[in-house]
Coordinates of C-alpha atoms in Angstrom, one line a residue:
M1 CA 10.0 8.6 -16.4
A2 CA 6.9 7.6 -14.5
T3 CA 5.9 9.6 -11.4
L4 CA 4.1 8.3 -8.4
C5 CA 1.8 11.2 -7.4
R6 CA 0.3 12.1 -4.0
P7 CA -1.8 9.3 -2.6
A8 CA -5.3 9.7 -1.2
V9 CA -6.0 7.8 2.0
A10 CA -9.1 7.2 4.1
V11 CA -9.7 5.3 7.3
P12 CA -13.1 4.2 8.7
E13 CA -14.9 6.2 11.4
H14 CA -14.8 3.5 14.1
V15 CA -11.7 3.8 16.4
I16 CA -10.2 1.4 18.9
T17 CA -7.4 2.5 21.2
Q18 CA -4.6 0.4 22.5
E19 CA -6.1 0.5 26.0
E20 CA -9.4 -0.7 24.7
T21 CA -7.6 -3.5 22.8
L22 CA -5.7 -4.6 26.0
E23 CA -8.9 -4.6 28.1
L24 CA -10.7 -6.7 25.4
A25 CA -7.8 -9.2 25.5
R26 CA -7.9 -9.3 29.3
R27 CA -11.7 -9.9 29.4
T28 CA -12.0 -12.2 26.4
H29 CA -8.9 -14.4 27.1
A30 CA -8.7 -14.2 30.9
D31 CA -7.8 -17.9 31.2
H32 CA -5.2 -17.9 28.4
P33 CA -1.9 -19.4 29.7
Q34 CA 0.1 -16.8 27.7
L35 CA -2.0 -13.8 28.3
P36 CA 0.8 -11.7 30.0
L37 CA 3.0 -12.3 27.0
V38 CA 0.2 -11.3 24.6
L39 CA -0.5 -8.1 26.5
R40 CA 3.2 -7.2 26.5
L41 CA 3.5 -7.8 22.8
I42 CA 0.5 -5.7 22.0
K43 CA 1.9 -2.8 24.2
N44 CA 5.2 -3.1 22.4
T45 CA 3.6 -2.6 19.0
G46 CA 3.4 1.1 19.7
V47 CA 0.0 1.2 18.0
R48 CA -2.1 3.8 19.8
T49 CA -5.2 3.9 17.6
R50 CA -6.7 1.8 14.8
H51 CA -9.7 2.4 12.6
I52 CA -12.2 -0.4 11.7
V53 CA -15.1 -0.7 9.3
Q54 CA -17.6 -1.9 11.9
P55 CA -18.2 -1.1 15.6
I56 CA -16.1 -3.3 17.8
G57 CA -19.2 -5.3 19.0
E58 CA -19.9 -6.4 15.4
T59 CA -16.2 -7.0 14.7
L60 CA -15.9 -9.5 17.5
R61 CA -18.9 -11.5 16.3
H62 CA -18.3 -14.0 13.5
P63 CA -21.5 -14.3 11.3
G64 CA -19.8 -16.7 8.9
F65 CA -17.6 -16.2 5.8
T66 CA -20.4 -15.5 3.5
R67 CA -21.6 -12.6 5.6
R68 CA -18.1 -11.4 6.2
N69 CA -17.3 -11.2 2.5
A70 CA -20.5 -9.4 1.8
V71 CA -19.5 -6.8 4.3
Y72 CA -16.1 -6.5 2.5
E73 CA -17.7 -6.0 -0.9
A74 CA -20.3 -3.5 0.4
E75 CA -17.7 -1.5 2.3
A76 CA -15.3 -1.5 -0.6
K77 CA -17.9 -0.2 -3.0
A78 CA -18.9 2.5 -0.5
R79 CA -15.5 3.7 0.5
V80 CA -13.2 3.3 -2.5
P81 CA -14.8 5.7 -5.1
P82 CA -14.3 9.0 -3.1
V83 CA -10.6 8.0 -2.5
V84 CA -10.2 7.3 -6.2
T85 CA -11.6 10.8 -7.0
R86 CA -9.2 12.5 -4.6
A87 CA -6.2 10.6 -6.0
L88 CA -7.1 11.6 -9.6
A89 CA -7.3 15.2 -8.4
H90 CA -3.9 15.0 -6.7
A91 CA -2.4 13.8 -9.9
E92 CA -4.3 16.3 -12.1
V93 CA -5.7 13.6 -14.4
D94 CA -9.2 12.5 -15.4
R95 CA -10.8 9.1 -15.4
E96 CA -10.5 8.8 -19.2
D97 CA -6.7 9.3 -18.8
I98 CA -6.3 6.1 -16.9
D99 CA -5.0 3.1 -18.9
L100 CA -4.5 0.5 -16.2
I101 CA -6.1 0.0 -12.7
V102 CA -4.1 -2.1 -10.2
Y103 CA -6.3 -3.3 -7.3
V104 CA -4.6 -4.8 -4.3
S105 CA -6.3 -6.4 -1.3
C106 CA -5.8 -9.4 0.9
T107 CA -8.8 -9.1 3.2
G108 CA -11.7 -10.1 1.0
F109 CA -12.5 -11.7 -2.3
M110 CA -14.5 -10.6 -5.4
M111 CA -14.7 -11.9 -8.9
P112 CA -14.9 -10.0 -11.1
S113 CA -12.4 -7.8 -9.3
L114 CA -13.5 -4.4 -7.9
T115 CA -11.6 -3.1 -11.0
A116 CA -14.6 -4.1 -13.2
W117 CA -17.1 -2.4 -10.9
L118 CA -15.0 0.8 -10.9
I119 CA -14.8 0.9 -14.7
N120 CA -18.6 0.4 -15.0
T121 CA -19.6 2.8 -12.3
M122 CA -17.0 5.6 -12.3
G123 CA -16.7 6.3 -16.0
F124 CA -13.3 4.8 -16.8
R125 CA -12.8 3.8 -20.4
D126 CA -14.0 0.3 -21.3
D127 CA -10.5 -0.5 -22.7
T128 CA -8.9 0.2 -19.3
R129 CA -6.6 -2.7 -18.4
Q130 CA -7.2 -4.5 -15.1
L131 CA -4.6 -6.0 -12.7
P132 CA -5.9 -7.4 -9.4
I133 CA -3.2 -8.5 -6.9
A134 CA -4.7 -10.6 -4.1
Q135 CA -2.0 -12.8 -2.5
L136 CA 1.0 -10.6 -1.7
G137 CA -0.4 -9.3 1.6
C138 CA 1.5 -6.3 3.0
A139 CA 4.0 -6.4 0.1
A140 CA 1.3 -5.7 -2.4
G141 CA 1.5 -1.9 -2.0
G142 CA 5.1 -2.0 -3.2
A143 CA 4.2 -4.6 -5.9
A144 CA 1.5 -2.3 -7.3
I145 CA 3.9 0.6 -7.6
N146 CA 6.4 -1.7 -9.4
R147 CA 3.9 -3.1 -11.8
A148 CA 2.6 0.4 -12.6
H149 CA 6.3 1.5 -13.1
D150 CA 6.8 -1.5 -15.5
F151 CA 3.6 -0.6 -17.4
C152 CA 4.7 3.0 -17.9
Q153 CA 8.1 1.9 -19.1
A154 CA 6.3 -0.2 -21.8
Y155 CA 3.8 2.5 -22.6
P156 CA 5.5 5.8 -21.8
H157 CA 2.4 8.0 -22.1
A158 CA 0.2 5.8 -20.0
N159 CA -1.3 6.5 -16.6
V160 CA -2.0 3.9 -13.9
L161 CA -4.4 4.1 -11.0
I162 CA -3.5 2.0 -7.9
V163 CA -6.2 1.1 -5.4
S164 CA -5.5 -0.5 -2.1
C165 CA -8.4 -1.7 0.0
E166 CA -7.6 -3.4 3.3
F167 CA -10.3 -4.3 5.9
C168 CA -8.1 -6.4 8.3
S169 CA -10.7 -6.3 11.0
L170 CA -12.9 -8.6 8.9
L171 CA -10.3 -11.4 9.4
Y172 CA -10.9 -11.6 13.2
Q173 CA -11.3 -15.2 14.2
P174 CA -12.5 -15.8 17.8
T175 CA -11.3 -19.4 17.9
D176 CA -7.7 -18.5 16.9
L177 CA -5.9 -18.4 20.2
G178 CA -2.2 -18.7 19.2
V179 CA 0.1 -15.9 20.4
G180 CA 0.6 -14.7 16.8
S181 CA -3.1 -14.5 16.1
L182 CA -3.8 -12.6 19.4
L183 CA -1.0 -10.2 18.6
S184 CA -2.4 -9.6 15.2
N185 CA -5.8 -8.7 16.8
G186 CA -4.0 -5.7 18.4
L187 CA -1.8 -4.7 15.4
F188 CA -3.8 -4.5 12.2
G189 CA -6.2 -1.7 11.1
D190 CA -8.4 -0.9 8.1
A191 CA -7.8 1.7 5.3
V192 CA -8.4 2.5 1.7
S193 CA -5.7 4.3 -0.3
C194 CA -5.3 5.2 -4.0
A195 CA -2.5 6.8 -6.0
V196 CA -1.8 7.6 -9.7
V197 CA 1.4 6.8 -11.5
R198 CA 1.7 9.2 -14.4
G199 CA 3.8 8.2 -17.4
R200 CA 4.6 11.9 -18.1
G201 CA 4.6 14.9 -15.8
G202 CA 3.3 15.0 -12.2
T203 CA 4.7 15.9 -8.9
G204 CA 6.0 13.2 -6.6
V205 CA 8.5 10.3 -6.8
R206 CA 10.0 9.9 -10.2
L207 CA 10.4 6.1 -10.4
E208 CA 13.8 4.9 -11.6
R209 CA 14.5 1.3 -10.7
N210 CA 12.4 -1.4 -9.1
G211 CA 13.2 -4.9 -7.8
S212 CA 11.8 -7.9 -5.9
H213 CA 13.4 -10.3 -3.4
L214 CA 12.1 -13.6 -2.0
V215 CA 13.7 -15.1 1.2
P216 CA 14.0 -18.8 0.4
D217 CA 12.0 -21.3 2.4
T218 CA 9.9 -18.8 4.4
E219 CA 6.5 -19.5 2.8
D220 CA 4.9 -20.5 6.1
W221 CA 6.1 -17.5 8.1
I222 CA 3.2 -15.3 7.0
S223 CA 0.2 -17.2 5.5
Y224 CA -3.5 -17.8 5.5
A225 CA -5.3 -21.0 6.4
V226 CA -8.4 -20.9 4.2
R227 CA -11.2 -22.7 6.1
D228 CA -15.0 -22.8 6.3
T229 CA -14.9 -19.7 8.5
G230 CA -12.7 -17.7 6.1
F231 CA -9.1 -16.5 6.2
H232 CA -7.2 -17.4 9.3
F233 CA -4.0 -15.3 9.5
Q234 CA -0.9 -17.2 10.6
L235 CA 2.2 -15.3 11.8
D236 CA 5.4 -17.0 12.7
K237 CA 7.4 -15.7 15.7
R238 CA 10.5 -15.3 13.4
V239 CA 8.8 -12.6 11.2
P240 CA 10.0 -9.6 13.3
A241 CA 13.6 -10.6 12.6
T242 CA 13.3 -10.7 8.8
M243 CA 15.0 -7.4 8.2
E244 CA 18.4 -9.0 8.6
M245 CA 17.5 -11.0 5.5
L246 CA 15.7 -8.3 3.6
A247 CA 17.9 -5.2 4.3
P248 CA 20.7 -6.7 2.0
A249 CA 18.2 -6.7 -0.9
L250 CA 17.6 -3.0 -0.4
I251 CA 21.3 -2.3 -0.2
R252 CA 21.9 -4.4 -3.4
L253 CA 19.1 -2.6 -5.4
A254 CA 20.5 0.8 -4.4
G255 CA 24.0 -0.4 -5.3
Q256 CA 22.9 -1.5 -8.8
H257 CA 21.7 2.1 -9.2
E258 CA 25.0 3.4 -8.0
W259 CA 23.3 4.8 -4.8
N260 CA 24.2 4.2 -1.2
A261 CA 21.2 2.8 0.7
S262 CA 22.5 4.4 3.9
G263 CA 22.6 7.9 2.4
L264 CA 19.2 8.5 0.8
D265 CA 17.0 11.5 1.5
F266 CA 13.7 9.7 2.3
Y267 CA 12.6 6.2 3.2
I268 CA 9.0 5.1 2.8
V269 CA 8.8 1.5 4.1
H270 CA 6.2 -0.9 5.3
A271 CA 5.7 -0.6 9.0
G272 CA 4.8 -4.2 10.0
G273 CA 5.8 -3.5 13.5
P274 CA 8.4 -1.5 15.5
R275 CA 11.0 -4.2 15.3
I276 CA 10.9 -4.0 11.5
L277 CA 11.8 -0.3 11.6
D278 CA 14.3 -0.6 14.4
D279 CA 16.2 -3.3 12.5
L280 CA 16.1 -1.4 9.3
C281 CA 17.7 1.5 11.0
H282 CA 20.5 -0.8 12.3
F283 CA 21.1 -2.8 9.1
L284 CA 20.9 0.3 6.7
E285 CA 22.9 2.4 9.2
V286 CA 20.4 5.3 9.2
E287 CA 19.0 7.4 12.0
P288 CA 15.5 6.4 13.4
E289 CA 14.2 9.8 12.3
M290 CA 14.5 8.7 8.7
F291 CA 11.5 6.3 9.2
H292 CA 9.3 8.7 11.1
Y293 CA 6.6 8.7 8.4
S294 CA 6.2 4.9 8.5
R295 CA 6.4 5.0 12.3
S296 CA 3.6 7.6 12.5
T297 CA 1.4 5.4 10.3
L298 CA 2.0 2.4 12.6
T299 CA 1.3 4.5 15.7
E300 CA -1.9 6.2 14.5
R301 CA -3.4 3.5 12.2
G302 CA -1.7 0.2 13.0
N303 CA -0.5 -2.1 10.3
I304 CA -2.8 -1.3 7.4
A305 CA -1.3 -3.9 5.1
S306 CA -0.7 -2.8 1.5
S307 CA -1.9 0.7 2.3
V308 CA 1.0 1.4 4.7
V309 CA 3.4 2.7 2.0
F310 CA 0.7 5.0 0.6
D311 CA -0.2 6.4 4.0
A312 CA 3.5 7.0 4.8
L313 CA 4.1 8.7 1.4
D314 CA 1.0 10.9 1.9
R315 CA 2.6 12.1 5.2
L316 CA 5.7 13.1 3.2
F317 CA 3.5 15.1 0.9
R318 CA 1.7 16.7 3.8
D319 CA 5.1 17.7 5.2
G320 CA 5.8 19.7 2.1
G321 CA 7.5 16.9 0.1
A322 CA 11.2 16.6 -0.5
T323 CA 13.6 18.8 -2.3
E324 CA 13.9 18.6 -6.1
S325 CA 15.9 15.5 -7.1
A326 CA 16.0 14.1 -3.5
R327 CA 16.7 10.4 -3.6
G328 CA 14.5 7.8 -1.8
I329 CA 13.3 4.3 -1.6
I330 CA 9.8 2.8 -1.2
A331 CA 9.5 -0.8 0.0
G332 CA 6.8 -3.2 1.0
F333 CA 7.3 -6.5 2.9
G334 CA 5.0 -9.4 3.1
P335 CA 4.3 -13.1 2.6
G336 CA 6.9 -15.2 0.9
I337 CA 8.9 -13.6 2.7
T338 CA 8.8 -11.0 -0.1
A339 CA 10.2 -7.5 -0.5
E340 CA 9.0 -5.2 -3.3
M341 CA 11.3 -2.1 -3.7
V342 CA 11.5 0.9 -5.9
L343 CA 14.1 3.8 -6.1
G344 CA 13.1 7.3 -7.2
R345 CA 13.8 11.0 -7.1
W346 CA 11.5 13.7 -6.0
A347 CA 10.2 15.7 -9.0
V348 CA 8.0 18.7 -9.4
Q349 CA 5.6 19.1 -12.3
Q350 CA 7.0 21.1 -15.2
P351 CA 4.9 23.1 -17.7
A352 CA 4.1 21.5 -21.0
E353 CA 6.6 22.2 -23.8
P354 CA 5.2 24.7 -26.3
L355 CA 6.7 22.8 -29.3
L356 CA 4.8 19.7 -28.4
D357 CA 1.6 21.7 -28.0
Q358 CA 2.2 23.0 -31.5
A359 CA 2.7 19.5 -32.8
L360 CA -0.6 18.5 -31.2
A361 CA -2.4 21.4 -32.9
A362 CA -0.9 20.4 -36.3
A363 CA -2.0 16.8 -35.8
V364 CA -5.6 17.8 -34.9
S365 CA -5.8 20.2 -37.9
V366 CA -5.2 17.4 -40.3
G367 CA -7.6 15.0 -38.4
R368 CA -4.9 12.6 -37.3
Q369 CA -5.6 10.7 -34.0
P370 CA -2.6 9.0 -32.5
G371 CA -3.3 5.6 -31.0
R372 CA -3.2 5.1 -27.2
D373 CA -0.2 2.8 -27.3
E374 CA 1.6 4.7 -30.1
P375 CA 4.7 6.5 -28.9
A376 CA 3.6 9.7 -30.7
A377 CA 4.8 13.1 -29.5
A378 CA 1.4 14.5 -30.3
A379 CA -0.3 12.0 -28.0
G380 CA 2.1 12.8 -25.2
A381 CA 1.6 16.5 -25.7
A382 CA -2.1 16.2 -25.5
T383 CA -2.0 14.4 -22.2
A384 CA 0.6 16.8 -20.8
G385 CA -1.3 19.8 -21.9
E386 CA -4.6 18.7 -20.4
R387 CA -2.9 18.0 -17.1
S388 CA -1.0 21.2 -16.8
G389 CA -3.9 23.3 -17.8

């Protein structure tokens, strides 16, 4: 089975605190008729600090969409490669071992995708497959894991690199004065995260079953208006209550796997806001402590969109991981309204099997080279042996 290995996460060096955010709102929108409500909502997010790619003075200026997108591209190219390198090291794989790169981002646009630039500049094979995911918003982290899982089920010896690059601060629109927009200005942060899904071996979450769920007729609850000035984030006031509609999907997926969603050992879920986590506790009937990794991400980094699930999972790794075969769920929530969910067990890397290593040696001795997509034991043994060595 495929294993989601430890993510690597990086946040920019510029930090803004909640108090600074509140003071900016008071000063910038002093005559806003709903300012007291906005301030209260920002306080209730529980977000103490956020990281942004530019100093706050530059963030609050809008130089136009062309310049904004140029900043997105430059910052992505500067910040993604070192995070990719750390993720590969965590998974104990090399660049030539990667068969697919999944790139998720909803805060800028590039074509060709950053995947092409990574292949050209970082030494990935030129036959590496590319899968950019651009329009699933915060759910895209879960979707990336699920598509990597699907790929490894089709090609059991394959390895997938997931890259999430979210610079939410580049979406700031000074003319958007709706309560939802002003709340977003105090909620979202920037981050880059990467993780490898290994088809064989690896320590982390052994992926077992994934699923998706779309809440009907909620397309306009989370959306972008694409205008001359770029992406304008639109957030409906009904969004915080969506867990009543999405929790049953988590319960149903677990039930299909003969698991009880209320009795799992770890939960890595998208922290869109405190209400999301509070409601999940209620509807899944679990203690609030079970979501402390997601809540820590929200408190220290804000809503970092598709990177939330990777940051929360990294916190589980930093805490020593889970016990062998511990059961858990990873879930991302975003526009649609969409849930992307995956079930898995904690697994620890096992040494390569000697018999498979012997099969590899025999294959090499006769000059046979198994194909990348060929389900040959010798090919799997080669990959496993290199990683465990």
